[in-house]
């Protein structure tokens, strides 16, 4: 069988090996079904069970109460940039957005088509190196909701605590750090996340929505853009991403086997600490992009002294079996995405490689 390499891609990203193996085994025929997951009807009993289990798996990992509905939608997190304001920006037709990176900016762009957007804070000055402090947030108590991006995939920054927004509903794009640790879902009105980093493959988007918000969704909305449609039809109004939901279910089982999200967080912290330590102890050879208190545990961004040296590192690393390290063009340098499924051994091996590279080029 083909050997696997270390995949540091930002998304679609690495999946847990036991999940891939189980899916591979079952791809010929699901036990007792005689057909593969790629072939079964989304209206079959088998799939009813899979979608129910996937929801239960997520509910139990995140301790989500019955006050919330879970949806598996399509159109990526990017469609949520539109669905959120279309469904929720209805009372006062205004919302607060905290801008911490390119994805927050894209969310703002769509929200502005629906109503008034107040930029409650932006850390664009300094190229999104940090998460704003609570005191910096200029929140409007009349806003229909506050939107923030919990992890900034491109810049490598992450909120370590939710912004405090009092009674205004809090909406979060958690695409790149969902399930990396336990969060208190009761603080949120709506959480959305494209699956392709920490939950599963691309093509399915998780939406966790508090039930009371559904009364805001107007019947005049297009059917597919209305959260109520998907709640009323258990995410089966149209054909969902059957395979994606199946993988999500396996990923939840894998996480439960590791001790749930507390166990996962411990591992994620260890992995990120190893890499940040290497950066911090390099005497300036490697320079982290994010300010220390804003550092992401999922996407670790850093630069070297010159673009040429960065290119050399990426190319030598790729040749050595470390794939996907080239940083996003807006930050340059390197980005190591070390999502839940990324093994600790891979981080340790990368650090040895980086130390060696520094010795030769420092
Ligand atoms: N939000 C964040 C934080 C992301 O990282 C991404 C994708 N990298 C998106 C939104 C857009 O997701 P999608 O491609 O699923 O639309």
mmCIF file of C-alpha atoms and ligand atoms in Angstrom:
data_model
loop_
_atom_site.group_PDB
_atom_site.id
_atom_site.type_symbol
_atom_site.label_atom_id
_atom_site.label_comp_id
_atom_site.label_asym_id
_atom_site.label_seq_id
_atom_site.Cartn_x
_atom_site.Cartn_y
_atom_site.Cartn_z
ATOM 1 C CA UNK A 1 0.000 0.000 0.000
ATOM 2 C CA UNK A 2 1.137 3.604 -0.710
ATOM 3 C CA UNK A 3 3.032 5.159 2.216
ATOM 4 C CA UNK A 4 1.367 8.144 3.909
ATOM 5 C CA UNK A 5 3.294 11.403 4.429
ATOM 6 C CA UNK A 6 2.826 14.187 6.971
ATOM 7 C CA UNK A 7 -0.003 16.418 5.774
ATOM 8 C CA UNK A 8 0.165 19.964 7.186
ATOM 9 C CA UNK A 9 -2.511 21.319 4.815
ATOM 10 C CA UNK A 10 -4.948 23.935 6.125
ATOM 11 C CA UNK A 11 -8.008 22.179 4.728
ATOM 12 C CA UNK A 12 -9.119 19.813 3.371
ATOM 13 C CA UNK A 13 -6.777 18.344 5.908
ATOM 14 C CA UNK A 14 -5.564 15.188 7.546
ATOM 15 C CA UNK A 15 -8.178 12.723 8.833
ATOM 16 C CA UNK A 16 -7.614 10.169 11.616
ATOM 17 C CA UNK A 17 -6.027 7.000 10.244
ATOM 18 C CA UNK A 18 -8.472 4.639 12.021
ATOM 19 C CA UNK A 19 -11.319 6.557 10.355
ATOM 20 C CA UNK A 20 -9.751 6.191 6.912
ATOM 21 C CA UNK A 21 -9.163 2.494 7.495
ATOM 22 C CA UNK A 22 -12.702 1.835 8.629
ATOM 23 C CA UNK A 23 -14.137 3.810 5.713
ATOM 24 C CA UNK A 24 -11.842 1.957 3.342
ATOM 25 C CA UNK A 25 -12.957 -1.421 4.658
ATOM 26 C CA UNK A 26 -16.617 -0.474 4.464
ATOM 27 C CA UNK A 27 -16.404 1.177 1.076
ATOM 28 C CA UNK A 28 -17.166 -2.091 -0.648
ATOM 29 C CA UNK A 29 -20.229 -2.803 1.433
ATOM 30 C CA UNK A 30 -21.535 -1.533 4.767
ATOM 31 C CA UNK A 31 -21.927 -4.446 7.194
ATOM 32 C CA UNK A 32 -25.345 -6.041 6.778
ATOM 33 C CA UNK A 33 -26.277 -3.655 3.953
ATOM 34 C CA UNK A 34 -24.465 -5.016 0.906
ATOM 35 C CA UNK A 35 -23.942 -1.541 -0.586
ATOM 36 C CA UNK A 36 -21.381 1.135 0.140
ATOM 37 C CA UNK A 37 -22.048 4.463 1.810
ATOM 38 C CA UNK A 38 -21.498 6.103 -1.587
ATOM 39 C CA UNK A 39 -24.440 4.208 -3.011
ATOM 40 C CA UNK A 40 -27.165 4.149 -0.378
ATOM 41 C CA UNK A 41 -30.244 6.349 -0.370
ATOM 42 C CA UNK A 42 -30.312 9.302 1.994
ATOM 43 C CA UNK A 43 -33.855 8.175 2.806
ATOM 44 C CA UNK A 44 -32.787 4.672 3.841
ATOM 45 C CA UNK A 45 -32.992 3.278 7.386
ATOM 46 C CA UNK A 46 -29.233 2.802 7.312
ATOM 47 C CA UNK A 47 -28.633 6.469 6.666
ATOM 48 C CA UNK A 48 -31.273 7.528 9.219
ATOM 49 C CA UNK A 49 -29.185 5.714 11.782
ATOM 50 C CA UNK A 50 -25.902 7.242 10.563
ATOM 51 C CA UNK A 51 -27.176 10.827 10.643
ATOM 52 C CA UNK A 52 -28.760 10.274 14.064
ATOM 53 C CA UNK A 53 -25.504 8.848 15.409
ATOM 54 C CA UNK A 54 -23.439 11.692 13.921
ATOM 55 C CA UNK A 55 -25.688 14.239 15.621
ATOM 56 C CA UNK A 56 -25.609 12.367 18.916
ATOM 57 C CA UNK A 57 -21.825 12.047 18.661
ATOM 58 C CA UNK A 58 -21.393 15.793 18.243
ATOM 59 C CA UNK A 59 -23.972 16.573 20.927
ATOM 60 C CA UNK A 60 -22.206 14.385 23.427
ATOM 61 C CA UNK A 61 -18.679 15.613 22.573
ATOM 62 C CA UNK A 62 -19.712 19.262 22.947
ATOM 63 C CA UNK A 63 -22.379 18.642 25.647
ATOM 64 C CA UNK A 64 -24.996 20.369 23.487
ATOM 65 C CA UNK A 65 -28.386 20.687 25.170
ATOM 66 C CA UNK A 66 -31.775 20.050 23.567
ATOM 67 C CA UNK A 67 -32.139 23.819 23.160
ATOM 68 C CA UNK A 68 -30.084 23.473 19.971
ATOM 69 C CA UNK A 69 -30.583 21.921 16.542
ATOM 70 C CA UNK A 70 -27.717 20.434 14.554
ATOM 71 C CA UNK A 71 -27.693 20.725 10.784
ATOM 72 C CA UNK A 72 -25.480 19.258 8.070
ATOM 73 C CA UNK A 73 -25.621 21.677 5.164
ATOM 74 C CA UNK A 74 -23.762 22.282 1.928
ATOM 75 C CA UNK A 75 -22.225 25.363 0.336
ATOM 76 C CA UNK A 76 -19.317 25.461 2.770
ATOM 77 C CA UNK A 77 -18.774 27.872 5.618
ATOM 78 C CA UNK A 78 -18.884 30.508 2.883
ATOM 79 C CA UNK A 79 -22.626 30.032 2.371
ATOM 80 C CA UNK A 80 -23.084 30.651 6.093
ATOM 81 C CA UNK A 81 -21.617 34.134 5.536
ATOM 82 C CA UNK A 82 -24.939 34.778 3.736
ATOM 83 C CA UNK A 83 -27.343 32.480 5.591
ATOM 84 C CA UNK A 84 -26.481 33.975 8.984
ATOM 85 C CA UNK A 85 -27.486 37.547 8.100
ATOM 86 C CA UNK A 86 -30.394 36.469 5.879
ATOM 87 C CA UNK A 87 -31.928 34.513 8.755
ATOM 88 C CA UNK A 88 -30.822 36.486 11.772
ATOM 89 C CA UNK A 89 -30.349 40.136 10.808
ATOM 90 C CA UNK A 90 -34.053 40.859 10.910
ATOM 91 C CA UNK A 91 -35.048 42.688 14.083
ATOM 92 C CA UNK A 92 -32.996 45.871 13.939
ATOM 93 C CA UNK A 93 -31.308 45.007 10.629
ATOM 94 C CA UNK A 94 -27.849 45.542 12.099
ATOM 95 C CA UNK A 95 -25.108 43.303 13.454
ATOM 96 C CA UNK A 96 -21.662 43.576 15.044
ATOM 97 C CA UNK A 97 -18.719 41.887 13.329
ATOM 98 C CA UNK A 98 -15.308 41.407 14.930
ATOM 99 C CA UNK A 99 -12.755 41.285 12.149
ATOM 100 C CA UNK A 100 -9.703 39.141 12.833
ATOM 101 C CA UNK A 101 -8.765 37.922 9.366
ATOM 102 C CA UNK A 102 -9.705 37.288 5.750
ATOM 103 C CA UNK A 103 -12.613 34.975 6.594
ATOM 104 C CA UNK A 104 -14.193 37.523 8.936
ATOM 105 C CA UNK A 105 -13.870 40.094 6.138
ATOM 106 C CA UNK A 106 -15.658 37.789 3.736
ATOM 107 C CA UNK A 107 -18.438 37.312 6.289
ATOM 108 C CA UNK A 108 -18.744 41.115 6.574
ATOM 109 C CA UNK A 109 -18.987 41.459 2.801
ATOM 110 C CA UNK A 110 -22.085 39.263 2.646
ATOM 111 C CA UNK A 111 -23.699 40.688 5.793
ATOM 112 C CA UNK A 112 -23.504 44.187 4.301
ATOM 113 C CA UNK A 113 -25.827 43.058 1.521
ATOM 114 C CA UNK A 114 -28.497 42.375 4.146
ATOM 115 C CA UNK A 115 -28.218 45.209 6.636
ATOM 116 C CA UNK A 116 -25.902 47.494 8.573
ATOM 117 C CA UNK A 117 -22.607 46.075 9.759
ATOM 118 C CA UNK A 118 -20.808 47.635 12.686
ATOM 119 C CA UNK A 119 -17.150 46.644 12.829
ATOM 120 C CA UNK A 120 -16.907 46.135 16.580
ATOM 121 C CA UNK A 121 -13.122 45.738 16.297
ATOM 122 C CA UNK A 122 -10.548 44.948 13.643
ATOM 123 C CA UNK A 123 -6.951 43.861 14.002
ATOM 124 C CA UNK A 124 -6.144 44.356 10.334
ATOM 125 C CA UNK A 125 -3.575 46.999 11.236
ATOM 126 C CA UNK A 126 -0.471 44.890 11.833
ATOM 127 C CA UNK A 127 -1.771 42.191 9.490
ATOM 128 C CA UNK A 128 -4.066 40.350 11.893
ATOM 129 C CA UNK A 129 -1.349 39.335 14.349
ATOM 130 C CA UNK A 130 -3.684 39.321 17.286
ATOM 131 C CA UNK A 131 -7.138 38.883 18.746
ATOM 132 C CA UNK A 132 -8.663 42.104 20.130
ATOM 133 C CA UNK A 133 -9.045 42.578 23.861
ATOM 134 C CA UNK A 134 -12.516 42.703 25.374
ATOM 135 C CA UNK A 135 -12.064 46.451 26.162
ATOM 136 C CA UNK A 136 -11.474 47.168 22.487
ATOM 137 C CA UNK A 137 -14.834 45.822 21.366
ATOM 138 C CA UNK A 138 -17.332 48.532 20.476
ATOM 139 C CA UNK A 139 -20.478 46.499 20.810
ATOM 140 C CA UNK A 140 -23.953 47.776 20.017
ATOM 141 C CA UNK A 141 -26.531 46.464 22.533
ATOM 142 C CA UNK A 142 -29.180 46.760 19.790
ATOM 143 C CA UNK A 143 -27.292 44.534 17.349
ATOM 144 C CA UNK A 144 -29.199 41.493 16.081
ATOM 145 C CA UNK A 145 -26.083 39.412 16.789
ATOM 146 C CA UNK A 146 -22.303 39.567 17.183
ATOM 147 C CA UNK A 147 -20.214 37.552 14.727
ATOM 148 C CA UNK A 148 -16.636 36.414 15.324
ATOM 149 C CA UNK A 149 -14.188 33.886 13.861
ATOM 150 C CA UNK A 150 -12.831 31.672 16.633
ATOM 151 C CA UNK A 151 -9.683 30.599 14.768
ATOM 152 C CA UNK A 152 -8.071 32.499 11.939
ATOM 153 C CA UNK A 153 -6.794 29.773 9.656
ATOM 154 C CA UNK A 154 -4.650 32.050 7.510
ATOM 155 C CA UNK A 155 -3.033 34.194 10.217
ATOM 156 C CA UNK A 156 -2.726 31.568 12.927
ATOM 157 C CA UNK A 157 -4.544 33.389 15.708
ATOM 158 C CA UNK A 158 -7.280 32.057 17.956
ATOM 159 C CA UNK A 159 -9.687 33.325 20.601
ATOM 160 C CA UNK A 160 -8.904 31.563 23.868
ATOM 161 C CA UNK A 161 -12.128 32.804 25.411
ATOM 162 C CA UNK A 162 -15.341 33.930 23.733
ATOM 163 C CA UNK A 163 -16.003 37.686 23.514
ATOM 164 C CA UNK A 164 -18.477 38.809 26.166
ATOM 165 C CA UNK A 165 -21.579 40.121 24.449
ATOM 166 C CA UNK A 166 -24.207 40.239 27.222
ATOM 167 C CA UNK A 167 -27.651 39.417 25.858
ATOM 168 C CA UNK A 168 -26.864 39.826 22.180
ATOM 169 C CA UNK A 169 -26.778 36.450 20.370
ATOM 170 C CA UNK A 170 -23.223 35.296 19.680
ATOM 171 C CA UNK A 171 -22.490 33.765 16.263
ATOM 172 C CA UNK A 172 -19.223 31.997 15.578
ATOM 173 C CA UNK A 173 -17.397 30.762 12.509
ATOM 174 C CA UNK A 174 -15.546 27.851 14.106
ATOM 175 C CA UNK A 175 -14.458 26.225 10.848
ATOM 176 C CA UNK A 176 -10.846 25.727 11.789
ATOM 177 C CA UNK A 177 -10.965 24.946 15.495
ATOM 178 C CA UNK A 178 -14.282 23.235 16.187
ATOM 179 C CA UNK A 179 -13.848 20.109 18.333
ATOM 180 C CA UNK A 180 -10.251 20.988 19.226
ATOM 181 C CA UNK A 181 -11.387 21.525 22.818
ATOM 182 C CA UNK A 182 -14.546 21.633 24.833
ATOM 183 C CA UNK A 183 -16.435 24.917 24.627
ATOM 184 C CA UNK A 184 -19.514 26.072 26.496
ATOM 185 C CA UNK A 185 -22.049 25.929 23.669
ATOM 186 C CA UNK A 186 -24.681 27.607 25.847
ATOM 187 C CA UNK A 187 -22.779 30.887 25.363
ATOM 188 C CA UNK A 188 -23.477 30.752 21.638
ATOM 189 C CA UNK A 189 -26.592 31.357 19.564
ATOM 190 C CA UNK A 190 -25.153 29.810 16.428
ATOM 191 C CA UNK A 191 -21.912 28.049 15.524
ATOM 192 C CA UNK A 192 -21.000 27.036 11.998
ATOM 193 C CA UNK A 193 -18.036 25.145 10.633
ATOM 194 C CA UNK A 194 -16.977 23.732 7.300
ATOM 195 C CA UNK A 195 -16.121 20.117 8.082
ATOM 196 C CA UNK A 196 -12.870 19.835 6.152
ATOM 197 C CA UNK A 197 -10.424 20.628 8.936
ATOM 198 C CA UNK A 198 -11.441 18.982 12.182
ATOM 199 C CA UNK A 199 -14.682 17.134 11.547
ATOM 200 C CA UNK A 200 -14.554 15.341 8.222
ATOM 201 C CA UNK A 201 -14.192 15.834 4.479
ATOM 202 C CA UNK A 202 -15.164 18.917 2.494
ATOM 203 C CA UNK A 203 -18.714 19.320 1.203
ATOM 204 C CA UNK A 204 -20.545 19.359 4.511
ATOM 205 C CA UNK A 205 -20.996 22.234 6.936
ATOM 206 C CA UNK A 206 -22.076 21.807 10.510
ATOM 207 C CA UNK A 207 -24.515 24.394 11.897
ATOM 208 C CA UNK A 208 -25.468 24.394 15.574
ATOM 209 C CA UNK A 209 -28.370 26.774 16.105
ATOM 210 C CA UNK A 210 -30.319 27.649 19.248
ATOM 211 C CA UNK A 211 -33.956 26.818 18.623
ATOM 212 C CA UNK A 212 -35.389 30.187 19.695
ATOM 213 C CA UNK A 213 -33.542 31.884 16.820
ATOM 214 C CA UNK A 214 -35.558 29.973 14.265
ATOM 215 C CA UNK A 215 -38.498 32.298 14.745
ATOM 216 C CA UNK A 216 -36.424 34.963 13.006
ATOM 217 C CA UNK A 217 -36.223 33.028 9.719
ATOM 218 C CA UNK A 218 -38.801 34.571 7.437
ATOM 219 C CA UNK A 219 -40.980 32.441 5.170
ATOM 220 C CA UNK A 220 -40.101 34.830 2.363
ATOM 221 C CA UNK A 221 -36.530 33.477 2.292
ATOM 222 C CA UNK A 222 -35.543 31.071 -0.460
ATOM 223 C CA UNK A 223 -36.328 27.581 0.795
ATOM 224 C CA UNK A 224 -32.752 26.311 0.748
ATOM 225 C CA UNK A 225 -31.441 29.439 2.495
ATOM 226 C CA UNK A 226 -33.882 29.140 5.392
ATOM 227 C CA UNK A 227 -32.601 27.363 8.530
ATOM 228 C CA UNK A 228 -36.184 26.315 9.320
ATOM 229 C CA UNK A 229 -36.326 24.195 6.138
ATOM 230 C CA UNK A 230 -33.322 22.185 7.241
ATOM 231 C CA UNK A 231 -34.475 21.838 10.840
ATOM 232 C CA UNK A 232 -37.936 20.674 9.797
ATOM 233 C CA UNK A 233 -36.436 18.127 7.402
ATOM 234 C CA UNK A 234 -33.608 16.848 9.605
ATOM 235 C CA UNK A 235 -31.060 18.137 7.026
ATOM 236 C CA UNK A 236 -32.756 15.948 4.408
ATOM 237 C CA UNK A 237 -34.769 18.537 2.473
ATOM 238 C CA UNK A 238 -32.513 17.774 -0.462
ATOM 239 C CA UNK A 239 -29.795 15.154 -0.880
ATOM 240 C CA UNK A 240 -27.137 15.844 1.746
ATOM 241 C CA UNK A 241 -23.472 14.872 1.619
ATOM 242 C CA UNK A 242 -24.123 11.291 2.706
ATOM 243 C CA UNK A 243 -20.468 10.273 2.689
ATOM 244 C CA UNK A 244 -19.392 13.392 4.601
ATOM 245 C CA UNK A 245 -21.915 12.766 7.364
ATOM 246 C CA UNK A 246 -20.800 9.127 7.573
ATOM 247 C CA UNK A 247 -17.182 10.265 8.065
ATOM 248 C CA UNK A 248 -18.241 12.810 10.700
ATOM 249 C CA UNK A 249 -19.856 9.979 12.612
ATOM 250 C CA UNK A 250 -16.614 7.970 12.503
ATOM 251 C CA UNK A 251 -14.571 11.012 13.563
ATOM 252 C CA UNK A 252 -16.850 11.507 16.599
ATOM 253 C CA UNK A 253 -16.362 7.873 17.594
ATOM 254 C CA UNK A 254 -12.599 8.275 17.214
ATOM 255 C CA UNK A 255 -12.651 11.391 19.431
ATOM 256 C CA UNK A 256 -14.704 9.609 22.067
ATOM 257 C CA UNK A 257 -12.133 6.832 22.060
ATOM 258 C CA UNK A 258 -9.398 9.381 22.845
ATOM 259 C CA UNK A 259 -11.241 10.565 25.930
ATOM 260 C CA UNK A 260 -13.465 13.155 24.270
ATOM 261 C CA UNK A 261 -12.535 16.776 23.802
ATOM 262 C CA UNK A 262 -10.644 17.155 27.066
ATOM 263 C CA UNK A 263 -8.331 14.349 25.951
ATOM 264 C CA UNK A 264 -8.067 15.914 22.495
ATOM 265 C CA UNK A 265 -7.261 19.365 23.895
ATOM 266 C CA UNK A 266 -4.435 17.974 26.009
ATOM 267 C CA UNK A 267 -2.846 16.439 22.910
ATOM 268 C CA UNK A 268 -3.418 19.573 20.825
ATOM 269 C CA UNK A 269 -1.770 21.714 23.484
ATOM 270 C CA UNK A 270 1.240 19.405 23.651
ATOM 271 C CA UNK A 271 1.638 19.412 19.869
ATOM 272 C CA UNK A 272 1.409 23.206 19.551
ATOM 273 C CA UNK A 273 3.762 23.759 22.511
ATOM 274 C CA UNK A 274 6.454 21.630 20.848
ATOM 275 C CA UNK A 275 6.352 23.711 17.679
ATOM 276 C CA UNK A 276 6.075 27.128 19.359
ATOM 277 C CA UNK A 277 8.980 26.213 21.650
ATOM 278 C CA UNK A 278 11.134 25.481 18.599
ATOM 279 C CA UNK A 279 10.187 28.877 17.112
ATOM 280 C CA UNK A 280 10.769 30.757 20.371
ATOM 281 C CA UNK A 281 14.110 29.107 21.063
ATOM 282 C CA UNK A 282 15.495 29.641 17.567
ATOM 283 C CA UNK A 283 17.051 32.999 18.488
ATOM 284 C CA UNK A 284 14.996 34.792 15.847
ATOM 285 C CA UNK A 285 15.743 32.370 12.995
ATOM 286 C CA UNK A 286 12.055 31.444 13.022
ATOM 287 C CA UNK A 287 9.659 34.310 13.772
ATOM 288 C CA UNK A 288 6.065 33.535 14.771
ATOM 289 C CA UNK A 289 3.454 35.712 13.047
ATOM 290 C CA UNK A 290 0.872 35.729 15.852
ATOM 291 C CA UNK A 291 1.375 37.568 19.124
ATOM 292 C CA UNK A 292 1.964 35.062 21.908
ATOM 293 C CA UNK A 293 -1.356 35.482 23.695
ATOM 294 C CA UNK A 294 -3.263 35.144 20.407
ATOM 295 C CA UNK A 295 -1.550 32.014 19.119
ATOM 296 C CA UNK A 296 -3.599 29.295 17.485
ATOM 297 C CA UNK A 297 -3.260 25.672 18.477
ATOM 298 C CA UNK A 298 -4.385 24.617 15.005
ATOM 299 C CA UNK A 299 -2.486 26.772 12.492
ATOM 300 C CA UNK A 300 1.055 27.777 13.372
ATOM 301 C CA UNK A 301 2.378 30.569 11.179
ATOM 302 C CA UNK A 302 5.993 31.697 11.038
ATOM 303 C CA UNK A 303 8.489 33.471 8.815
ATOM 304 C CA UNK A 304 12.206 33.288 8.161
ATOM 305 C CA UNK A 305 14.636 36.112 7.367
ATOM 306 C CA UNK A 306 13.997 36.082 3.614
ATOM 307 C CA UNK A 307 11.548 34.734 1.106
ATOM 308 C CA UNK A 308 14.345 32.738 -0.511
ATOM 309 C CA UNK A 309 15.114 30.968 2.722
ATOM 310 C CA UNK A 310 11.390 30.258 3.238
ATOM 311 C CA UNK A 311 11.179 28.746 -0.248
ATOM 312 C CA UNK A 312 14.235 26.623 0.444
ATOM 313 C CA UNK A 313 12.735 25.331 3.693
ATOM 314 C CA UNK A 314 9.394 24.511 2.073
ATOM 315 C CA UNK A 315 11.028 22.712 -0.802
ATOM 316 C CA UNK A 316 13.410 20.683 1.381
ATOM 317 C CA UNK A 317 10.596 19.878 3.799
ATOM 318 C CA UNK A 318 8.362 18.687 0.970
ATOM 319 C CA UNK A 319 11.137 16.448 -0.320
ATOM 320 C CA UNK A 320 11.491 15.028 3.194
ATOM 321 C CA UNK A 321 7.789 14.119 3.401
ATOM 322 C CA UNK A 322 6.336 17.193 5.188
ATOM 323 C CA UNK A 323 3.623 18.417 2.854
ATOM 324 C CA UNK A 324 1.498 21.586 2.807
ATOM 325 C CA UNK A 325 3.760 23.919 4.783
ATOM 326 C CA UNK A 326 3.740 26.887 2.433
ATOM 327 C CA UNK A 327 2.040 29.823 4.152
ATOM 328 C CA UNK A 328 -0.942 31.667 2.698
ATOM 329 C CA UNK A 329 0.127 34.502 0.389
ATOM 330 C CA UNK A 330 -1.215 37.173 2.773
ATOM 331 C CA UNK A 331 1.247 36.165 5.508
ATOM 332 C CA UNK A 332 3.945 34.447 3.466
ATOM 333 C CA UNK A 333 6.371 32.186 5.261
ATOM 334 C CA UNK A 334 5.173 28.864 6.541
ATOM 335 C CA UNK A 335 2.020 27.526 8.120
ATOM 336 C CA UNK A 336 1.868 24.197 9.893
ATOM 337 C CA UNK A 337 -1.758 23.149 10.316
ATOM 338 C CA UNK A 338 -1.858 20.580 13.082
ATOM 339 C CA UNK A 339 -5.525 19.740 13.456
ATOM 340 C CA UNK A 340 -6.895 17.060 15.783
ATOM 341 C CA UNK A 341 -5.897 14.174 13.517
ATOM 342 C CA UNK A 342 -2.313 15.345 13.041
ATOM 343 C CA UNK A 343 0.013 13.026 15.006
ATOM 344 C CA UNK A 344 2.359 14.306 17.725
ATOM 345 C CA UNK A 345 5.177 12.310 16.140
ATOM 346 C CA UNK A 346 4.755 14.397 12.966
ATOM 347 C CA UNK A 347 5.262 17.604 14.958
ATOM 348 C CA UNK A 348 8.329 16.163 16.682
ATOM 349 C CA UNK A 349 9.777 15.105 13.341
ATOM 350 C CA UNK A 350 9.122 18.541 11.860
ATOM 351 C CA UNK A 351 10.884 20.194 14.795
ATOM 352 C CA UNK A 352 13.972 17.972 14.302
ATOM 353 C CA UNK A 353 13.905 18.894 10.644
ATOM 354 C CA UNK A 354 13.625 22.625 11.446
ATOM 355 C CA UNK A 355 16.502 22.472 13.937
ATOM 356 C CA UNK A 356 18.640 20.744 11.386
ATOM 357 C CA UNK A 357 17.703 23.311 8.737
ATOM 358 C CA UNK A 358 18.655 26.116 11.106
ATOM 359 C CA UNK A 359 22.055 24.540 11.791
ATOM 360 C CA UNK A 360 22.773 24.378 8.085
ATOM 361 C CA UNK A 361 21.385 27.785 7.178
ATOM 362 C CA UNK A 362 21.510 29.870 10.360
HETATM 363 N N1 LIG B 1 -14.006 30.286 7.647
HETATM 364 C C1 LIG B 1 -12.779 29.842 7.998
HETATM 365 C C2 LIG B 1 -12.253 30.200 9.356
HETATM 366 C C3 LIG B 1 -12.042 29.070 7.112
HETATM 367 O O1 LIG B 1 -10.828 28.634 7.464
HETATM 368 C C4 LIG B 1 -12.590 28.750 5.851
HETATM 369 C C5 LIG B 1 -11.872 27.856 4.859
HETATM 370 N N2 LIG B 1 -10.545 27.757 4.938
HETATM 371 C C6 LIG B 1 -13.845 29.250 5.521
HETATM 372 C C7 LIG B 1 -14.536 30.008 6.452
HETATM 373 C C8 LIG B 1 -14.481 28.971 4.183
HETATM 374 O O2 LIG B 1 -14.879 27.667 4.175
HETATM 375 P P1 LIG B 1 -15.507 26.928 2.912
HETATM 376 O O3 LIG B 1 -14.398 26.728 1.946
HETATM 377 O O4 LIG B 1 -16.036 25.661 3.511
HETATM 378 O O5 LIG B 1 -16.574 27.799 2.372
#
